[in-house]
PDB file of N, CA and C in Angstrom:
ATOM      1  N   GLY J 178       0.824  -1.193   0.000  1.00 54.00           N
ATOM      2  CA  GLY J 178       0.000   0.000   0.000  1.00 54.00           C
ATOM      3  C   GLY J 178       0.858   1.242   0.000  1.00 54.00           C
ATOM      4  N   GLU J 179       0.192   2.363   0.043  1.00 57.00           N
ATOM      5  CA  GLU J 179       0.898   3.638   0.058  1.00 57.00           C
ATOM      6  C   GLU J 179       1.558   3.857   1.408  1.00 57.00           C
ATOM      7  N   THR J 180       2.687   4.578   1.360  1.00 56.00           N
ATOM      8  CA  THR J 180       3.361   4.896   2.615  1.00 56.00           C
ATOM      9  C   THR J 180       3.186   6.368   2.927  1.00 56.00           C
ATOM     10  N   GLY J 181       3.163   6.656   4.198  1.00 53.00           N
ATOM     11  CA  GLY J 181       2.993   8.029   4.665  1.00 53.00           C
ATOM     12  C   GLY J 181       4.168   8.429   5.526  1.00 53.00           C
ATOM     13  N   LYS J 182       3.869   9.116   6.622  1.00 54.00           N
ATOM     14  CA  LYS J 182       4.886   9.613   7.536  1.00 54.00           C
ATOM     15  C   LYS J 182       5.745   8.475   8.074  1.00 54.00           C
ATOM     16  N   ALA J 183       7.037   8.682   8.101  1.00 59.00           N
ATOM     17  CA  ALA J 183       8.007   7.748   8.697  1.00 59.00           C
ATOM     18  C   ALA J 183       7.839   6.319   8.178  1.00 59.00           C
ATOM     19  N   GLY J 184       7.431   6.173   6.929  1.00 65.00           N
ATOM     20  CA  GLY J 184       7.332   4.856   6.321  1.00 65.00           C
ATOM     21  C   GLY J 184       6.094   4.085   6.692  1.00 65.00           C
ATOM     22  N   GLY J 185       5.212   4.663   7.524  1.00 75.00           N
ATOM     23  CA  GLY J 185       3.962   3.992   7.881  1.00 75.00           C
ATOM     24  C   GLY J 185       2.965   4.123   6.737  1.00 75.00           C
ATOM     25  N   SER J 186       1.845   3.462   6.864  1.00 88.00           N
ATOM     26  CA  SER J 186       0.832   3.535   5.820  1.00 88.00           C
ATOM     27  C   SER J 186       0.114   4.880   5.873  1.00 88.00           C
ATOM     28  N   VAL J 187      -0.554   5.210   4.791  1.00 87.00           N
ATOM     29  CA  VAL J 187      -1.340   6.441   4.748  1.00 87.00           C
ATOM     30  C   VAL J 187      -2.443   6.377   5.801  1.00 87.00           C
ATOM     31  N   ALA J 188      -3.032   5.188   5.990  1.00 86.00           N
ATOM     32  CA  ALA J 188      -4.066   5.030   7.019  1.00 86.00           C
ATOM     33  C   ALA J 188      -3.486   5.288   8.411  1.00 86.00           C
ATOM     34  N   ASP J 189      -2.255   4.817   8.643  1.00 91.00           N
ATOM     35  CA  ASP J 189      -1.599   5.076   9.931  1.00 91.00           C
ATOM     36  C   ASP J 189      -1.407   6.571  10.138  1.00 91.00           C
ATOM     37  N   ALA J 190      -0.976   7.257   9.089  1.00 90.00           N
ATOM     38  CA  ALA J 190      -0.748   8.700   9.181  1.00 90.00           C
ATOM     39  C   ALA J 190      -2.057   9.428   9.450  1.00 90.00           C
ATOM     40  N   ALA J 191      -3.131   8.996   8.803  1.00 89.00           N
ATOM     41  CA  ALA J 191      -4.432   9.628   9.017  1.00 89.00           C
ATOM     42  C   ALA J 191      -4.919   9.387  10.444  1.00 89.00           C
ATOM     43  N   ALA J 192      -4.717   8.178  10.962  1.00 91.00           N
ATOM     44  CA  ALA J 192      -5.122   7.866  12.332  1.00 91.00           C
ATOM     45  C   ALA J 192      -4.326   8.700  13.329  1.00 91.00           C
ATOM     46  N   LEU J 193      -3.028   8.853  13.085  1.00 94.00           N
ATOM     47  CA  LEU J 193      -2.195   9.668  13.960  1.00 94.00           C
ATOM     48  C   LEU J 193      -2.657  11.119  13.924  1.00 94.00           C
ATOM     49  N   ASP J 194      -2.923  11.642  12.732  1.00 94.00           N
ATOM     50  CA  ASP J 194      -3.394  13.026  12.607  1.00 94.00           C
ATOM     51  C   ASP J 194      -4.699  13.226  13.378  1.00 94.00           C
ATOM     52  N   ALA J 195      -5.617  12.259  13.260  1.00 93.00           N
ATOM     53  CA  ALA J 195      -6.892  12.358  13.976  1.00 93.00           C
ATOM     54  C   ALA J 195      -6.664  12.309  15.486  1.00 93.00           C
ATOM     55  N   ALA J 196      -5.793  11.416  15.942  1.00 95.00           N
ATOM     56  CA  ALA J 196      -5.511  11.304  17.377  1.00 95.00           C
ATOM     57  C   ALA J 196      -4.904  12.597  17.922  1.00 95.00           C
ATOM     58  N   VAL J 197      -3.988  13.189  17.177  1.00 96.00           N
ATOM     59  CA  VAL J 197      -3.364  14.449  17.604  1.00 96.00           C
ATOM     60  C   VAL J 197      -4.409  15.562  17.646  1.00 96.00           C
ATOM     61  N   ALA J 198      -5.279  15.600  16.641  1.00 96.00           N
ATOM     62  CA  ALA J 198      -6.322  16.631  16.605  1.00 96.00           C
ATOM     63  C   ALA J 198      -7.275  16.482  17.783  1.00 96.00           C
ATOM     64  N   ILE J 199      -7.637  15.232  18.112  1.00 95.00           N
ATOM     65  CA  ILE J 199      -8.526  15.005  19.246  1.00 95.00           C
ATOM     66  C   ILE J 199      -7.833  15.395  20.549  1.00 95.00           C
ATOM     67  N   ARG J 200      -6.559  15.060  20.696  1.00 96.00           N
ATOM     68  CA  ARG J 200      -5.822  15.434  21.913  1.00 96.00           C
ATOM     69  C   ARG J 200      -5.770  16.948  22.061  1.00 96.00           C
ATOM     70  N   LYS J 201      -5.610  17.660  20.949  1.00 97.00           N
ATOM     71  CA  LYS J 201      -5.538  19.125  21.001  1.00 97.00           C
ATOM     72  C   LYS J 201      -6.851  19.757  21.454  1.00 97.00           C
ATOM     73  N   LEU J 202      -7.969  19.032  21.308  1.00 96.00           N
ATOM     74  CA  LEU J 202      -9.251  19.557  21.777  1.00 96.00           C
ATOM     75  C   LEU J 202      -9.214  19.833  23.277  1.00 96.00           C
ATOM     76  N   PHE J 203      -8.326  19.146  23.998  1.00 97.00           N
ATOM     77  CA  PHE J 203      -8.256  19.258  25.450  1.00 97.00           C
ATOM     78  C   PHE J 203      -7.182  20.234  25.923  1.00 97.00           C
ATOM     79  N   ASP J 204      -6.468  20.879  25.013  1.00 97.00           N
ATOM     80  CA  ASP J 204      -5.431  21.835  25.416  1.00 97.00           C
ATOM     81  C   ASP J 204      -6.041  22.914  26.311  1.00 97.00           C
ATOM     82  N   GLY J 205      -5.421  23.116  27.462  1.00 96.00           N
ATOM     83  CA  GLY J 205      -5.884  24.143  28.395  1.00 96.00           C
ATOM     84  C   GLY J 205      -7.116  23.756  29.184  1.00 96.00           C
ATOM     85  N   LYS J 206      -7.539  22.506  29.054  1.00 97.00           N
ATOM     86  CA  LYS J 206      -8.723  22.030  29.763  1.00 97.00           C
ATOM     87  C   LYS J 206      -8.320  20.851  30.653  1.00 97.00           C
ATOM     88  N   PRO J 207      -9.132  20.524  31.649  1.00 96.00           N
ATOM     89  CA  PRO J 207      -8.820  19.365  32.501  1.00 96.00           C
ATOM     90  C   PRO J 207      -8.880  18.069  31.673  1.00 96.00           C
ATOM     91  N   LEU J 208      -7.756  17.401  31.518  1.00 96.00           N
ATOM     92  CA  LEU J 208      -7.665  16.260  30.605  1.00 96.00           C
ATOM     93  C   LEU J 208      -8.503  15.062  31.054  1.00 96.00           C
ATOM     94  N   VAL J 209      -8.333  14.614  32.281  1.00 97.00           N
ATOM     95  CA  VAL J 209      -9.003  13.383  32.709  1.00 97.00           C
ATOM     96  C   VAL J 209     -10.519  13.551  32.677  1.00 97.00           C
ATOM     97  N   SER J 210     -11.034  14.616  33.296  1.00 97.00           N
ATOM     98  CA  SER J 210     -12.484  14.790  33.291  1.00 97.00           C
ATOM     99  C   SER J 210     -12.993  15.072  31.879  1.00 97.00           C
ATOM    100  N   GLY J 211     -12.164  15.687  31.039  1.00 97.00           N
ATOM    101  CA  GLY J 211     -12.551  15.941  29.649  1.00 97.00           C
ATOM    102  C   GLY J 211     -12.659  14.671  28.840  1.00 97.00           C
ATOM    103  N   VAL J 212     -11.674  13.796  28.972  1.00 97.00           N
ATOM    104  CA  VAL J 212     -11.709  12.522  28.248  1.00 97.00           C
ATOM    105  C   VAL J 212     -12.907  11.705  28.725  1.00 97.00           C
ATOM    106  N   LYS J 213     -13.151  11.704  30.034  1.00 98.00           N
ATOM    107  CA  LYS J 213     -14.294  10.971  30.562  1.00 98.00           C
ATOM    108  C   LYS J 213     -15.610  11.535  30.031  1.00 98.00           C
ATOM    109  N   ALA J 214     -15.714  12.859  29.909  1.00 98.00           N
ATOM    110  CA  ALA J 214     -16.928  13.474  29.358  1.00 98.00           C
ATOM    111  C   ALA J 214     -17.122  13.075  27.895  1.00 98.00           C
ATOM    112  N   LEU J 215     -16.033  13.048  27.125  1.00 97.00           N
ATOM    113  CA  LEU J 215     -16.141  12.649  25.724  1.00 97.00           C
ATOM    114  C   LEU J 215     -16.524  11.175  25.609  1.00 97.00           C
ATOM    115  N   LEU J 216     -15.938  10.327  26.436  1.00 97.00           N
ATOM    116  CA  LEU J 216     -16.315   8.908  26.429  1.00 97.00           C
ATOM    117  C   LEU J 216     -17.786   8.726  26.801  1.00 97.00           C
ATOM    118  N   ALA J 217     -18.285   9.517  27.750  1.00 98.00           N
ATOM    119  CA  ALA J 217     -19.700   9.449  28.122  1.00 98.00           C
ATOM    120  C   ALA J 217     -20.568   9.765  26.911  1.00 98.00           C
ATOM    121  N   HIS J 218     -20.174  10.764  26.146  1.00 97.00           N
ATOM    122  CA  HIS J 218     -20.914  11.128  24.936  1.00 97.00           C
ATOM    123  C   HIS J 218     -20.845  10.011  23.896  1.00 97.00           C
ATOM    124  N   ILE J 219     -19.648   9.522  23.621  1.00 96.00           N
ATOM    125  CA  ILE J 219     -19.447   8.489  22.600  1.00 96.00           C
ATOM    126  C   ILE J 219     -20.256   7.236  22.934  1.00 96.00           C
ATOM    127  N   HIS J 220     -20.244   6.835  24.199  1.00 97.00           N
ATOM    128  CA  HIS J 220     -20.899   5.590  24.612  1.00 97.00           C
ATOM    129  C   HIS J 220     -22.354   5.785  25.038  1.00 97.00           C
ATOM    130  N   GLY J 221     -22.799   7.048  25.086  1.00 98.00           N
ATOM    131  CA  GLY J 221     -24.164   7.315  25.518  1.00 98.00           C
ATOM    132  C   GLY J 221     -24.417   6.892  26.956  1.00 98.00           C
ATOM    133  N   ASP J 222     -23.393   6.985  27.785  1.00 98.00           N
ATOM    134  CA  ASP J 222     -23.483   6.531  29.175  1.00 98.00           C
ATOM    135  C   ASP J 222     -22.906   7.599  30.098  1.00 98.00           C
ATOM    136  N   PRO J 223     -23.767   8.375  30.769  1.00 96.00           N
ATOM    137  CA  PRO J 223     -23.290   9.455  31.630  1.00 96.00           C
ATOM    138  C   PRO J 223     -22.377   8.994  32.767  1.00 96.00           C
ATOM    139  N   ALA J 224     -22.423   7.710  33.105  1.00 97.00           N
ATOM    140  CA  ALA J 224     -21.559   7.210  34.182  1.00 97.00           C
ATOM    141  C   ALA J 224     -20.085   7.425  33.854  1.00 97.00           C
ATOM    142  N   TRP J 225     -19.742   7.413  32.561  1.00 97.00           N
ATOM    143  CA  TRP J 225     -18.352   7.644  32.162  1.00 97.00           C
ATOM    144  C   TRP J 225     -17.850   9.016  32.616  1.00 97.00           C
ATOM    145  N   ALA J 226     -18.734   9.988  32.736  1.00 97.00           N
ATOM    146  CA  ALA J 226     -18.318  11.361  33.056  1.00 97.00           C
ATOM    147  C   ALA J 226     -18.077  11.581  34.548  1.00 97.00           C
ATOM    148  N   ARG J 227     -18.475  10.632  35.376  1.00 97.00           N
ATOM    149  CA  ARG J 227     -18.286  10.810  36.820  1.00 97.00           C
ATOM    150  C   ARG J 227     -16.811  10.825  37.180  1.00 97.00           C
ATOM    151  N   VAL J 228     -16.459  11.776  38.045  1.00 97.00           N
ATOM    152  CA  VAL J 228     -15.092  11.859  38.560  1.00 97.00           C
ATOM    153  C   VAL J 228     -15.147  11.924  40.078  1.00 97.00           C
ATOM    154  N   GLN J 229     -14.054  11.580  40.699  1.00 96.00           N
ATOM    155  CA  GLN J 229     -13.931  11.625  42.158  1.00 96.00           C
ATOM    156  C   GLN J 229     -12.948  12.738  42.526  1.00 96.00           C
ATOM    157  N   PRO J 230     -13.106  13.319  43.729  1.00 95.00           N
ATOM    158  CA  PRO J 230     -12.136  14.318  44.178  1.00 95.00           C
ATOM    159  C   PRO J 230     -10.731  13.729  44.146  1.00 95.00           C
ATOM    160  N   PRO J 231      -9.749  14.497  43.788  1.00 95.00           N
ATOM    161  CA  PRO J 231      -9.747  15.952  43.658  1.00 95.00           C
ATOM    162  C   PRO J 231     -10.174  16.455  42.275  1.00 95.00           C
ATOM    163  N   LEU J 232     -10.597  15.576  41.383  1.00 96.00           N
ATOM    164  CA  LEU J 232     -11.024  16.025  40.058  1.00 96.00           C
ATOM    165  C   LEU J 232     -12.381  16.704  40.140  1.00 96.00           C
ATOM    166  N   ALA J 233     -12.591  17.648  39.240  1.00 96.00           N
ATOM    167  CA  ALA J 233     -13.868  18.357  39.150  1.00 96.00           C
ATOM    168  C   ALA J 233     -14.546  17.961  37.843  1.00 96.00           C
ATOM    169  N   PRO J 234     -15.874  17.989  37.820  1.00 96.00           N
ATOM    170  CA  PRO J 234     -16.578  17.689  36.568  1.00 96.00           C
ATOM    171  C   PRO J 234     -16.133  18.644  35.450  1.00 96.00           C
ATOM    172  N   PHE J 235     -16.166  18.144  34.229  1.00 97.00           N
ATOM    173  CA  PHE J 235     -15.785  18.931  33.060  1.00 97.00           C
ATOM    174  C   PHE J 235     -16.857  19.992  32.831  1.00 97.00           C
ATOM    175  N   PRO J 236     -16.475  21.255  32.668  1.00 96.00           N
ATOM    176  CA  PRO J 236     -17.475  22.319  32.459  1.00 96.00           C
ATOM    177  C   PRO J 236     -18.318  22.061  31.197  1.00 96.00           C
ATOM    178  N   GLU J 237     -19.607  22.363  31.277  1.00 95.00           N
ATOM    179  CA  GLU J 237     -20.532  22.115  30.165  1.00 95.00           C
ATOM    180  C   GLU J 237     -20.104  22.838  28.888  1.00 95.00           C
ATOM    181  N   SER J 238     -19.606  24.073  29.014  1.00 95.00           N
ATOM    182  CA  SER J 238     -19.179  24.808  27.811  1.00 95.00           C
ATOM    183  C   SER J 238     -17.999  24.110  27.139  1.00 95.00           C
ATOM    184  N   ASP J 239     -17.064  23.599  27.939  1.00 97.00           N
ATOM    185  CA  ASP J 239     -15.933  22.852  27.373  1.00 97.00           C
ATOM    186  C   ASP J 239     -16.417  21.533  26.771  1.00 97.00           C
ATOM    187  N   ARG J 240     -17.361  20.880  27.451  1.00 97.00           N
ATOM    188  CA  ARG J 240     -17.902  19.607  26.964  1.00 97.00           C
ATOM    189  C   ARG J 240     -18.509  19.786  25.575  1.00 97.00           C
ATOM    190  N   SER J 241     -19.312  20.818  25.407  1.00 96.00           N
ATOM    191  CA  SER J 241     -19.946  21.077  24.113  1.00 96.00           C
ATOM    192  C   SER J 241     -18.905  21.323  23.026  1.00 96.00           C
ATOM    193  N   ALA J 242     -17.875  22.092  23.364  1.00 96.00           N
ATOM    194  CA  ALA J 242     -16.828  22.406  22.385  1.00 96.00           C
ATOM    195  C   ALA J 242     -16.030  21.158  22.004  1.00 96.00           C
ATOM    196  N   VAL J 243     -15.703  20.323  22.993  1.00 97.00           N
ATOM    197  CA  VAL J 243     -14.938  19.100  22.716  1.00 97.00           C
ATOM    198  C   VAL J 243     -15.768  18.126  21.880  1.00 97.00           C
ATOM    199  N   ILE J 244     -17.045  17.982  22.194  1.00 97.00           N
ATOM    200  CA  ILE J 244     -17.906  17.081  21.421  1.00 97.00           C
ATOM    201  C   ILE J 244     -18.030  17.563  19.981  1.00 97.00           C
ATOM    202  N   ALA J 245     -18.202  18.859  19.793  1.00 97.00           N
ATOM    203  CA  ALA J 245     -18.281  19.402  18.432  1.00 97.00           C
ATOM    204  C   ALA J 245     -16.957  19.203  17.691  1.00 97.00           C
ATOM    205  N   GLY J 246     -15.854  19.452  18.365  1.00 97.00           N
ATOM    206  CA  GLY J 246     -14.542  19.261  17.747  1.00 97.00           C
ATOM    207  C   GLY J 246     -14.287  17.809  17.389  1.00 97.00           C
ATOM    208  N   HIS J 247     -14.693  16.899  18.268  1.00 97.00           N
ATOM    209  CA  HIS J 247     -14.541  15.456  18.002  1.00 97.00           C
ATOM    210  C   HIS J 247     -15.359  15.066  16.772  1.00 97.00           C
ATOM    211  N   GLY J 248     -16.573  15.585  16.681  1.00 96.00           N
ATOM    212  CA  GLY J 248     -17.404  15.306  15.507  1.00 96.00           C
ATOM    213  C   GLY J 248     -16.760  15.803  14.224  1.00 96.00           C
ATOM    214  N   ALA J 249     -16.153  16.980  14.291  1.00 96.00           N
ATOM    215  CA  ALA J 249     -15.485  17.536  13.109  1.00 96.00           C
ATOM    216  C   ALA J 249     -14.279  16.706  12.707  1.00 96.00           C
ATOM    217  N   VAL J 250     -13.498  16.253  13.676  1.00 94.00           N
ATOM    218  CA  VAL J 250     -12.323  15.401  13.380  1.00 94.00           C
ATOM    219  C   VAL J 250     -12.790  14.102  12.734  1.00 94.00           C
ATOM    220  N   ARG J 251     -13.818  13.486  13.292  1.00 91.00           N
ATOM    221  CA  ARG J 251     -14.347  12.229  12.730  1.00 91.00           C
ATOM    222  C   ARG J 251     -14.883  12.443  11.311  1.00 91.00           C
ATOM    223  N   ALA J 252     -15.531  13.570  11.081  1.00 92.00           N
ATOM    224  CA  ALA J 252     -16.052  13.852   9.737  1.00 92.00           C
ATOM    225  C   ALA J 252     -14.915  14.006   8.730  1.00 92.00           C
ATOM    226  N   ARG J 253     -13.836  14.671   9.153  1.00 88.00           N
ATOM    227  CA  ARG J 253     -12.686  14.849   8.259  1.00 88.00           C
ATOM    228  C   ARG J 253     -12.004  13.519   7.963  1.00 88.00           C
ATOM    229  N   SER J 254     -11.944  12.648   8.987  1.00 79.00           N
ATOM    230  CA  SER J 254     -11.222  11.386   8.813  1.00 79.00           C
ATOM    231  C   SER J 254     -12.098  10.319   8.165  1.00 79.00           C
ATOM    232  N   GLY J 255     -13.379  10.614   8.006  1.00 73.00           N
ATOM    233  CA  GLY J 255     -14.279   9.657   7.387  1.00 73.00           C
ATOM    234  C   GLY J 255     -14.661   8.520   8.298  1.00 73.00           C
ATOM    235  N   ALA J 256     -14.429   8.694   9.605  1.00 61.00           N
ATOM    236  CA  ALA J 256     -14.745   7.628  10.573  1.00 61.00           C
ATOM    237  C   ALA J 256     -16.201   7.645  10.954  1.00 61.00           C
TER     238      ALA J 256
END
């Protein structure tokens, strides 16, 4: 097949690009509670978003932005 970055496949390069883009959605935001909030959305299970002290729940405004950004990344990657 075709090769991309560092000799990997084009699909590998696309997956890496998507993963980096998704990680960047959390820049400047609480990572653990943010990832849990996104997983809750993806799985349709609010239990994923629960956190224990000292973590705080992910702010709703950040949650909306991360979910929208995740949707955009998935749309670009064709996933």
